[in-house]
mmCIF file of C-alpha atoms in Angstrom:
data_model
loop_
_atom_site.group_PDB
_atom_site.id
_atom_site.type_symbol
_atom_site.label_atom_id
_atom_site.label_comp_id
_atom_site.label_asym_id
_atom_site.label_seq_id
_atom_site.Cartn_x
_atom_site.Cartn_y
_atom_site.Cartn_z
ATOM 1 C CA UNK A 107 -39.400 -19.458 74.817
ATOM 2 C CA UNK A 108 -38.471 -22.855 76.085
ATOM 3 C CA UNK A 109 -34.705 -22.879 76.993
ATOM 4 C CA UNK A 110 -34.949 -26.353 78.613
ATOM 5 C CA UNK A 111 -32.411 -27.678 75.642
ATOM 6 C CA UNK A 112 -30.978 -24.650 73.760
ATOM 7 C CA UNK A 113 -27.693 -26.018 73.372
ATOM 8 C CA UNK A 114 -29.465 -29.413 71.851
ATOM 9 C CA UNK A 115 -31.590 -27.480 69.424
ATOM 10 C CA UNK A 116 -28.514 -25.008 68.221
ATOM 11 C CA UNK A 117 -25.877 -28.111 68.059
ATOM 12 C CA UNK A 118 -28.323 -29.912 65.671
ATOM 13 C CA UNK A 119 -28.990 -27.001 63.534
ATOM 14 C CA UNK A 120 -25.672 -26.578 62.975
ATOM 15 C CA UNK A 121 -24.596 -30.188 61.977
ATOM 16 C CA UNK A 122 -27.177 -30.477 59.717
ATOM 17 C CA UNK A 123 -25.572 -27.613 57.786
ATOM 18 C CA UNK A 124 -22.244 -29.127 57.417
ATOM 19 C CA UNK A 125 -21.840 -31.912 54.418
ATOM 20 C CA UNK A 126 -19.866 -34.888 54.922
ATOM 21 C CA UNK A 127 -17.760 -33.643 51.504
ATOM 22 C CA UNK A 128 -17.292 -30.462 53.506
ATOM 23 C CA UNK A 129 -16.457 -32.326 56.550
ATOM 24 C CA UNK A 130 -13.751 -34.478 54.346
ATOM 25 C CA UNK A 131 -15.804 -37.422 55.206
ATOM 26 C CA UNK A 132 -16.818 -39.918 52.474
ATOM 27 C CA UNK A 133 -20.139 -40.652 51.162
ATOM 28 C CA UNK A 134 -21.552 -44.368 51.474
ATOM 29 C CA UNK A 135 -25.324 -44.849 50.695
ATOM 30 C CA UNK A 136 -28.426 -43.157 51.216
ATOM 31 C CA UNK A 137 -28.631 -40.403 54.253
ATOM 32 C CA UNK A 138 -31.349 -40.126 56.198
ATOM 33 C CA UNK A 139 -30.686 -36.810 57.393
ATOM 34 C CA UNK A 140 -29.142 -33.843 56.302
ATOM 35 C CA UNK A 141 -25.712 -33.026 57.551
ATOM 36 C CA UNK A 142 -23.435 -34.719 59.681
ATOM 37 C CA UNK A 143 -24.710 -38.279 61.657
ATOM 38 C CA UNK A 144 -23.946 -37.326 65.427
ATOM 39 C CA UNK A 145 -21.544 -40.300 65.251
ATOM 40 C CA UNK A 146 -19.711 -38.330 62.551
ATOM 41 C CA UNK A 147 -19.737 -35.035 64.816
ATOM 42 C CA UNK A 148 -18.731 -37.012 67.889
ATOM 43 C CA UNK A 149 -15.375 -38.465 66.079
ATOM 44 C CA UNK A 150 -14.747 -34.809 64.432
ATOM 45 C CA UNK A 151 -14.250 -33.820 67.936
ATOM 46 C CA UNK A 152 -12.702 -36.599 69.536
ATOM 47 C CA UNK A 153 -15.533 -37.236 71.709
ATOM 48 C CA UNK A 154 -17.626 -40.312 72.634
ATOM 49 C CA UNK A 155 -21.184 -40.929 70.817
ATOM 50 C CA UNK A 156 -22.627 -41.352 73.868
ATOM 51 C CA UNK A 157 -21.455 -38.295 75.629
ATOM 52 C CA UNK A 158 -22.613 -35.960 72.671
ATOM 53 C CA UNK A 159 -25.805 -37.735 72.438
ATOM 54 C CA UNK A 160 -26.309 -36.918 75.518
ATOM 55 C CA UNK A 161 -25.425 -33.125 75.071
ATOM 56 C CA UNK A 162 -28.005 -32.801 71.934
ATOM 57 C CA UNK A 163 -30.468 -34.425 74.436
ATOM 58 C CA UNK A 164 -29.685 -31.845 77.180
ATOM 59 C CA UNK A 165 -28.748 -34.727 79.944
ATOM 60 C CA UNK A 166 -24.988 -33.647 79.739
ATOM 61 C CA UNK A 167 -24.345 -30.206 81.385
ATOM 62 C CA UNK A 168 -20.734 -28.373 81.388
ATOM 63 C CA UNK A 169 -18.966 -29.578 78.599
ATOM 64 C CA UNK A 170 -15.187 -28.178 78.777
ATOM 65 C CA UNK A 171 -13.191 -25.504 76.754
ATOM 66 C CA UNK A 172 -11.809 -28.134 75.182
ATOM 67 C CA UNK A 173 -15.029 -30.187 73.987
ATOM 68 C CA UNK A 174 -16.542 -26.583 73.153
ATOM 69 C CA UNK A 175 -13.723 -25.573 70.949
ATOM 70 C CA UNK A 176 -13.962 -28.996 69.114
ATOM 71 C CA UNK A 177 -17.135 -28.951 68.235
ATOM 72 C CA UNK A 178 -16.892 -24.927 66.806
ATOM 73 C CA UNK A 179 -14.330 -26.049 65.128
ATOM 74 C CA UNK A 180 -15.937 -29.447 63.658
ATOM 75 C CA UNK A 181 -19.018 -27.339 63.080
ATOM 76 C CA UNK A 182 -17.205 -24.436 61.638
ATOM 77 C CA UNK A 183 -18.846 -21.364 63.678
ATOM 78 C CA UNK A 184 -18.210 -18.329 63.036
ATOM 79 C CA UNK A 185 -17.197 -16.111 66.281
ATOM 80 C CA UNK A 186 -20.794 -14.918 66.813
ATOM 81 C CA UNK A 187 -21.858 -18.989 67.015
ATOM 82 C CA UNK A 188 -18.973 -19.887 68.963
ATOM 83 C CA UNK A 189 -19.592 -17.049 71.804
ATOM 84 C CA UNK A 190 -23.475 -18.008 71.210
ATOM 85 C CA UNK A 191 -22.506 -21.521 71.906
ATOM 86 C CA UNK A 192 -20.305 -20.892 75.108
ATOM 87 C CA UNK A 193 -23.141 -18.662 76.502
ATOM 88 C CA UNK A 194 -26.010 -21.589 76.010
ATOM 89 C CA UNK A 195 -22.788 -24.765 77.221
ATOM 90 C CA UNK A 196 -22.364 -22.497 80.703
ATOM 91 C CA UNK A 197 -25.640 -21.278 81.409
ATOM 92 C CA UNK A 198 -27.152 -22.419 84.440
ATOM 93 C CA UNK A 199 -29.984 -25.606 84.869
ATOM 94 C CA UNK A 200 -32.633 -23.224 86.031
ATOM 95 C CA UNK A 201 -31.640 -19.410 85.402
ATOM 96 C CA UNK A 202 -32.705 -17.068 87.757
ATOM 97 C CA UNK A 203 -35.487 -14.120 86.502
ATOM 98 C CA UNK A 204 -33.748 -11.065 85.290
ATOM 99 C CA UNK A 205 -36.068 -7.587 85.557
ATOM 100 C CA UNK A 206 -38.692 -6.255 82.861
ATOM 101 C CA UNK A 207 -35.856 -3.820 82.114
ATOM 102 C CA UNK A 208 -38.124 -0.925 84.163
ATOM 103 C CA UNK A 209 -34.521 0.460 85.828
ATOM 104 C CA UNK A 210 -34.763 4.358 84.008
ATOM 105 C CA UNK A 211 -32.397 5.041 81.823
ATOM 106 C CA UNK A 212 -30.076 7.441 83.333
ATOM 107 C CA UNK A 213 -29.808 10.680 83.189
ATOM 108 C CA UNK A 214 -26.566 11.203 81.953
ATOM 109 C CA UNK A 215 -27.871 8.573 78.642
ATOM 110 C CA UNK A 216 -30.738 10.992 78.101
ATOM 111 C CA UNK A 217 -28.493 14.273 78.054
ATOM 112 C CA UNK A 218 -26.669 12.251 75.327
ATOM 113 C CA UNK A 219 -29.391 11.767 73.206
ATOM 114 C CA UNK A 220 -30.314 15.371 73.423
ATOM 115 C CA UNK A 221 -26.502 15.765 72.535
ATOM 116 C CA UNK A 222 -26.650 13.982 69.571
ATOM 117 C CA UNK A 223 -30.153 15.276 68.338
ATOM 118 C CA UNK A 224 -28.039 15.821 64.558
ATOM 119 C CA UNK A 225 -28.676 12.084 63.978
ATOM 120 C CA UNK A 226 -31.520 9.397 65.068
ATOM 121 C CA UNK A 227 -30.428 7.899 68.571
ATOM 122 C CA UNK A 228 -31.538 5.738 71.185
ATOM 123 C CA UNK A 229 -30.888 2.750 74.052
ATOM 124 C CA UNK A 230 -31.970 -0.517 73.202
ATOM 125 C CA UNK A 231 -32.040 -3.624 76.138
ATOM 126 C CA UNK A 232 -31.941 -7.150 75.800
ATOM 127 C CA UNK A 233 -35.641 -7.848 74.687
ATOM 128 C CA UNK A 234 -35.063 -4.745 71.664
ATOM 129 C CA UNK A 235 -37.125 -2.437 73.715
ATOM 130 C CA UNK A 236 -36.463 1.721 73.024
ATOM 131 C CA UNK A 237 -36.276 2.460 76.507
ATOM 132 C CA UNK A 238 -35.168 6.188 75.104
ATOM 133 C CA UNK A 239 -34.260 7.942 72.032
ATOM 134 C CA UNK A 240 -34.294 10.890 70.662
ATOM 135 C CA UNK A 241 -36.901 13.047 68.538
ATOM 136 C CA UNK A 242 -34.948 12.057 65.074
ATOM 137 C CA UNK A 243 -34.862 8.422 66.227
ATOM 138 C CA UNK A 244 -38.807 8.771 67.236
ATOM 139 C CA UNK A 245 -39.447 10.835 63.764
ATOM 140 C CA UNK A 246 -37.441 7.408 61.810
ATOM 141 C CA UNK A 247 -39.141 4.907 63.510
ATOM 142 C CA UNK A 248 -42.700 6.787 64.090
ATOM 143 C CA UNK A 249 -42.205 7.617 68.089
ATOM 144 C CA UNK A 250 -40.285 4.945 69.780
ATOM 145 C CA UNK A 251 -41.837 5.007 73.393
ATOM 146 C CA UNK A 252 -45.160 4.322 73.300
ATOM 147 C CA UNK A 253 -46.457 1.128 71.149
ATOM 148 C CA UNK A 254 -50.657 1.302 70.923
ATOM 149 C CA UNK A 255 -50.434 -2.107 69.109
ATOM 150 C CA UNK A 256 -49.470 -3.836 72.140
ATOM 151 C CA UNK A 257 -52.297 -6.166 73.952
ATOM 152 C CA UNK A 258 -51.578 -4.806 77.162
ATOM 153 C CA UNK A 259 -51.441 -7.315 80.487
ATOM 154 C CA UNK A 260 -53.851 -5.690 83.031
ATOM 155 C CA UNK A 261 -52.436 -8.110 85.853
ATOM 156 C CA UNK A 262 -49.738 -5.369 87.130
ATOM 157 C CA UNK A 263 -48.821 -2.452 86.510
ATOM 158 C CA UNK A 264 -45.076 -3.235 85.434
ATOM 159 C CA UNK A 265 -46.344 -5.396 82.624
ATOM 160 C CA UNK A 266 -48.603 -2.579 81.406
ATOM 161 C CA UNK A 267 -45.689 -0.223 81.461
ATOM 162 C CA UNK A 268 -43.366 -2.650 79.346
ATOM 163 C CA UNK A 269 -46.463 -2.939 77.167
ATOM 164 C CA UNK A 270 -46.202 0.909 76.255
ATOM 165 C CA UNK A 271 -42.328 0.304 75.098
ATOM 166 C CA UNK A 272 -41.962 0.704 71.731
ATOM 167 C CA UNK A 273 -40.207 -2.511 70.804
ATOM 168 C CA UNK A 274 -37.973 -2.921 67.539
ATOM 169 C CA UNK A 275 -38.746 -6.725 66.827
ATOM 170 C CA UNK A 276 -42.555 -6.194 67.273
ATOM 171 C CA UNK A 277 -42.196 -3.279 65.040
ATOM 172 C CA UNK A 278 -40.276 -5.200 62.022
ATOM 173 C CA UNK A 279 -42.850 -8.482 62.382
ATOM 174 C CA UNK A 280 -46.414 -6.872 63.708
ATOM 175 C CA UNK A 281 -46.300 -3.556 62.464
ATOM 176 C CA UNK A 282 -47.625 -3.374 58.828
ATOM 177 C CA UNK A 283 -45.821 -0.228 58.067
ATOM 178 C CA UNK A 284 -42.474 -1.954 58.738
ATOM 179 C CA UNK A 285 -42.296 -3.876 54.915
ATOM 180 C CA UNK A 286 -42.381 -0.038 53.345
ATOM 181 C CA UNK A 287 -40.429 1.451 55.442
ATOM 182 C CA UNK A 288 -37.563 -1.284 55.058
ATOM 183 C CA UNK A 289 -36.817 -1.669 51.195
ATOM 184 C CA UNK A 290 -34.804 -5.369 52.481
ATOM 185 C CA UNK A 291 -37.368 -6.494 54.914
ATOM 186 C CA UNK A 292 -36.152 -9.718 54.812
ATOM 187 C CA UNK A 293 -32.903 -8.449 55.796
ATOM 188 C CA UNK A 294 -34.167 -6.508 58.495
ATOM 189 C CA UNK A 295 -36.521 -9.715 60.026
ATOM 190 C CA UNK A 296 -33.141 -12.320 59.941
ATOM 191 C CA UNK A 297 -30.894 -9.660 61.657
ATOM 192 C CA UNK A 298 -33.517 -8.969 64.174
ATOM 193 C CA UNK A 299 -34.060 -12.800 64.969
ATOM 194 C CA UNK A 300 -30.236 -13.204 65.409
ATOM 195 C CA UNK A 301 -29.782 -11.169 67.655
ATOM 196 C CA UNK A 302 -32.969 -11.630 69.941
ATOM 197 C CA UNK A 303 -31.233 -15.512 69.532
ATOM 198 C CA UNK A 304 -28.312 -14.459 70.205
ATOM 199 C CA UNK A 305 -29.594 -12.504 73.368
ATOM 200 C CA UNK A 306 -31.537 -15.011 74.356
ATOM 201 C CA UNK A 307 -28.541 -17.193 75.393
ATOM 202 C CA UNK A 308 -26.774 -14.455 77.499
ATOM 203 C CA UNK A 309 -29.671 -13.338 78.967
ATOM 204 C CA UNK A 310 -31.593 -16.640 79.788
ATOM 205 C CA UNK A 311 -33.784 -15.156 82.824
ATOM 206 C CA UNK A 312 -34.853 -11.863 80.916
ATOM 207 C CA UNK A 313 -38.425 -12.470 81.900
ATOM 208 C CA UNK A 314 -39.319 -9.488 79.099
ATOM 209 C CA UNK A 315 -37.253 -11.075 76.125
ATOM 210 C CA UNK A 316 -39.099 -14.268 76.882
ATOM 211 C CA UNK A 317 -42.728 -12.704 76.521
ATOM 212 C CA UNK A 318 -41.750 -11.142 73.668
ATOM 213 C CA UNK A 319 -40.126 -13.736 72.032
ATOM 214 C CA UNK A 320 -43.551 -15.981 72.944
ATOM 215 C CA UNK A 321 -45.869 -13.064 71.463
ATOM 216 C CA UNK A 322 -44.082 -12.973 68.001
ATOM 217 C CA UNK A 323 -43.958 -17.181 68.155
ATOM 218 C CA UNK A 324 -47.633 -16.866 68.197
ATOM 219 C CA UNK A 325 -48.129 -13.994 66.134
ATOM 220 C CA UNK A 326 -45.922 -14.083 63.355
ATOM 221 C CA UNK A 327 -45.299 -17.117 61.132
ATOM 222 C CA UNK A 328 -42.781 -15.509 59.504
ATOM 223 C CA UNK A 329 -40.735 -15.084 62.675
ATOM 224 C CA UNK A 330 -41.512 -18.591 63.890
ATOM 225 C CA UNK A 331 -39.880 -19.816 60.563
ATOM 226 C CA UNK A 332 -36.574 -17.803 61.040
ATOM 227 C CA UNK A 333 -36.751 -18.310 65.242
ATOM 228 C CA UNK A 334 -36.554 -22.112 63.805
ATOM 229 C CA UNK A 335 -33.233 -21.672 62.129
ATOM 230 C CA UNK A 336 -31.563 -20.976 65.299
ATOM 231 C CA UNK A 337 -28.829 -18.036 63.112
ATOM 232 C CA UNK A 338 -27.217 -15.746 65.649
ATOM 233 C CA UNK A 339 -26.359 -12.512 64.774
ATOM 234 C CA UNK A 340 -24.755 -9.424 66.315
ATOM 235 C CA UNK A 341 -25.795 -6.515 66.526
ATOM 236 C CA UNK A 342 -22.797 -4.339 66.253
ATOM 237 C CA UNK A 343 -22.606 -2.109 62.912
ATOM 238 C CA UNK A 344 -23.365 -2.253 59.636
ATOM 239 C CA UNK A 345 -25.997 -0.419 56.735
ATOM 240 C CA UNK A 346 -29.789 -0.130 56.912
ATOM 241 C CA UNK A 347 -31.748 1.055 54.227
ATOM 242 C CA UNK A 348 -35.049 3.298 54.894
ATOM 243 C CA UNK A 349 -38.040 4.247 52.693
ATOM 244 C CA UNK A 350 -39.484 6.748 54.641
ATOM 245 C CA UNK A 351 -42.917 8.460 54.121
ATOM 246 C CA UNK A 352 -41.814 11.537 54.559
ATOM 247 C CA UNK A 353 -37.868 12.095 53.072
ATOM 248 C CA UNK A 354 -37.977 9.264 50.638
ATOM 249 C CA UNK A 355 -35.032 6.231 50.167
ATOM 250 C CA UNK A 356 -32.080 6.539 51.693
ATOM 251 C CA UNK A 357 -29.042 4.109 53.554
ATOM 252 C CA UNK A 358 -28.189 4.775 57.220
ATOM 253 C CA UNK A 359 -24.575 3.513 58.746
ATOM 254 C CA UNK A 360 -25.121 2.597 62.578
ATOM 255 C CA UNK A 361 -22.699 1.616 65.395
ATOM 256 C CA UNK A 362 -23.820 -0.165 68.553
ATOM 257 C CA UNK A 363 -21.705 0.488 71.560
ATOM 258 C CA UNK A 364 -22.182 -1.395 75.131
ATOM 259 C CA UNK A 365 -22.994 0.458 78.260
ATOM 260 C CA UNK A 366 -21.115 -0.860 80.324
ATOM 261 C CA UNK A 367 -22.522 0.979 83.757
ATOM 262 C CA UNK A 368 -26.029 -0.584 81.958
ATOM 263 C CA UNK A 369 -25.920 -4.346 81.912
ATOM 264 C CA UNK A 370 -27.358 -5.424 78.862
ATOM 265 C CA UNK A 371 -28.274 -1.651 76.920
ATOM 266 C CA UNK A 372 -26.805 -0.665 73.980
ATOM 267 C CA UNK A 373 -26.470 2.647 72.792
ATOM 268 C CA UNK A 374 -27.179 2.847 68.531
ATOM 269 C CA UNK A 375 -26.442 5.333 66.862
ATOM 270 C CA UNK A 376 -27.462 6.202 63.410
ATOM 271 C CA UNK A 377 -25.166 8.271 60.882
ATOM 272 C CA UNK A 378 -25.429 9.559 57.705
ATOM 273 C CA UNK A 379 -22.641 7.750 55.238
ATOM 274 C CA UNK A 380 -23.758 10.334 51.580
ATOM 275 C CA UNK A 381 -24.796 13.717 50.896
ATOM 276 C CA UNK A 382 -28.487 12.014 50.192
ATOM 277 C CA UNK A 383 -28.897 10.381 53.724
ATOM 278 C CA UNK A 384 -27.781 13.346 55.116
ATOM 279 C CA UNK A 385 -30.025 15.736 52.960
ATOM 280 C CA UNK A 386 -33.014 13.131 54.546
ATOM 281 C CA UNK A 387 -31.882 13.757 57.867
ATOM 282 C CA UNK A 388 -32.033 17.812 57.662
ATOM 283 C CA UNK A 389 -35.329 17.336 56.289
ATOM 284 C CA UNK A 390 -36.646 15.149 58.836
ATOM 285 C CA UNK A 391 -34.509 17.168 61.483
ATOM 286 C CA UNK A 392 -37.063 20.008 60.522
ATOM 287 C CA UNK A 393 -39.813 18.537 60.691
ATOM 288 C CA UNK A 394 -39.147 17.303 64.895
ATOM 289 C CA UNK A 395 -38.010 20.811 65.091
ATOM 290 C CA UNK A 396 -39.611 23.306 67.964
ATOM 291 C CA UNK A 397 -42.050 25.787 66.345
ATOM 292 C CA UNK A 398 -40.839 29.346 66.032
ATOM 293 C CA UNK A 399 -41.151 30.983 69.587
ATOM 294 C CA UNK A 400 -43.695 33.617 69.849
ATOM 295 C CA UNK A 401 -42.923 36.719 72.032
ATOM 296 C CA UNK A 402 -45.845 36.758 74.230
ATOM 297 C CA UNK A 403 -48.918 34.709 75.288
ATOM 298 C CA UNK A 404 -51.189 32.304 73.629
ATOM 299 C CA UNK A 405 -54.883 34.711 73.710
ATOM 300 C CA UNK A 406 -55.931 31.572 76.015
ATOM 301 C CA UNK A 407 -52.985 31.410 77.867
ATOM 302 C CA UNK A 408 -52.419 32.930 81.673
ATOM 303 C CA UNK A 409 -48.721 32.405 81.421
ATOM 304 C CA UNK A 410 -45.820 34.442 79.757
ATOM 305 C CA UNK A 411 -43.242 32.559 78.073
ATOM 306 C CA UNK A 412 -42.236 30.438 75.135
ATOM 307 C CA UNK A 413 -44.829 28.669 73.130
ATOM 308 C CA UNK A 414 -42.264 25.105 71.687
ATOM 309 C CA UNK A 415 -44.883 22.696 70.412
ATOM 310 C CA UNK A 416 -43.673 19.693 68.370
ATOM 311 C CA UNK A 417 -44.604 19.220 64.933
ATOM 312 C CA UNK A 418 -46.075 15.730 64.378
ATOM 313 C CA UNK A 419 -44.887 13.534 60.981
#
């Protein structure tokens, strides 16, 4: 993930978008390019030609509130782009490295997921690793927390510990089993893009996001097309429809809510919005269900007590 010129590559993504009909500009000739000319942009906004040249080519650093509001406006962003462009205007020259997100998730989080076991659950960082969830959210997904896919680093021990996160966006582009399970893949891939984008920019020194985002870059030309596009998107609520192996079709509402003691988690949280997503969810909800608890010992076991074994999907 190169983030020498962010703000460069995302402003001339976005003018290229815009028509000069749109713009209320009018049309003289042939056009070389598509969009707006970066003349065009730099009078929209009231600024020099050779000051926003210079912020597409990444020499000009802090543009103000005022520039910045200008050119969302000229460029018609939507809030998402505007924040997205505010986060990549202020960040710093050379951003310091941010963890591999290995801080455990507290206890308090995991108590909640327990809570909550009624509906699929877990906490999500910057880089769209499960760093927990609960046993609907593993029986969704298939078992968010351990990811054998993963070419694992051997030169620490961190690295190989990240590499046994189950991670969301190399679930939806390297995991085969991802196109059945979502109906609207293609859905699924540009929302997951935006918002590792979008992350990107407010996390520039998330030394995990970045290897992820290189992995997929080389693995996956379908993500390198959409990476490309430079969309944002947030991840706040919304619909996602399932196929699942097991219960069949159904559409899941979820809400994303900051944790704010957490810098950077989320907490998502999956709900049932019909009688046939929640019918799926009692039937997957029994099938992550302890076994029946026997009164008395295994014949091999030495211990008295409980015998609560998981059933596998």
């Amino acid at each position: 993930m190169n983030a020498a010129n962010e703000l460069g590559r995302f402003l001339t993504s976005r003018r290229s978008r815009i028509t000069p009909e749109e713009a209320g500009l009018p049309v003289l000739g042939r056009r070389r390019v598509p969009g707006l000319r970066r003349e065009e942009v730099a009078d929209l906004a009231g600024v020099s030609v050779v000051y926003y040249t210079r912020l597409e080519q990444g020499r000009a650093r802090n543009p103000s509130d005022a520039v910045l509001d200008a050119l969302a406006r000229v460029l018609r962003l939507d809030p998402t782009e505007r924040a997205h462009l505010r986060d990549l205007a202020q960040r710093p020259s050379a951003a310091e490295p941010e963890g591999d997100g290995d801080a455990p998730v507290r206890d308090g989080l995991r108590r909640l997921l327990a809570a909550v076991g009624a509906v699929p659950a877990y906490v999500l960082d910057p880089a769209m690793d499960v760093l927990d969830a609960n046993a609907l959210a593993r029986a969704l997904f298939g078992a968010p927390g351990r990811d054998p896919g993963w070419e694992r680093d051997r030169e620490r021990d961190r690295e190989r510990e990240a590499a046994r996160r189950f991670n969301l966006a190399r679930h939806v582009f390297l995991d085969a089993d991802a196109r059945e399970l979502y109906p609207r893949w293609a859905d699924v891939a540009r929302q997951t893009v935006g918002f590792l984008r979008l992350s990107a920019g407010r996390h520039p020194g998330d030394v995990r996001l970045a290897r992820v985002v290189t992995e997929l870059s080389r693995r996956s030309e379908d993500f390198r097309e959409l990476w490309a596009g430079q969309e944002v998107r947030e991840k706040t609520h919304g619909t996602k429809t399932f196929r699942h192996p097991v219960v069949g079709d159904f559409d899941l509402a979820y809400e994303t809510l900051a944790l704010p003691g957490d810098e950077g988690r989320t907490l998502v949280v999956f709900t049932a919005p019909d009688a046939r997503a929640d019918s799926a969810l009692r039937l997957l909800g029994s099938w992550t269900a302890p076994a029946p608890a026997r009164l008395g010992p295994e014949p091999d076991s030495v211990t008295h007590g409980f015998n609560l074994q998981k059933r596998e999907i």
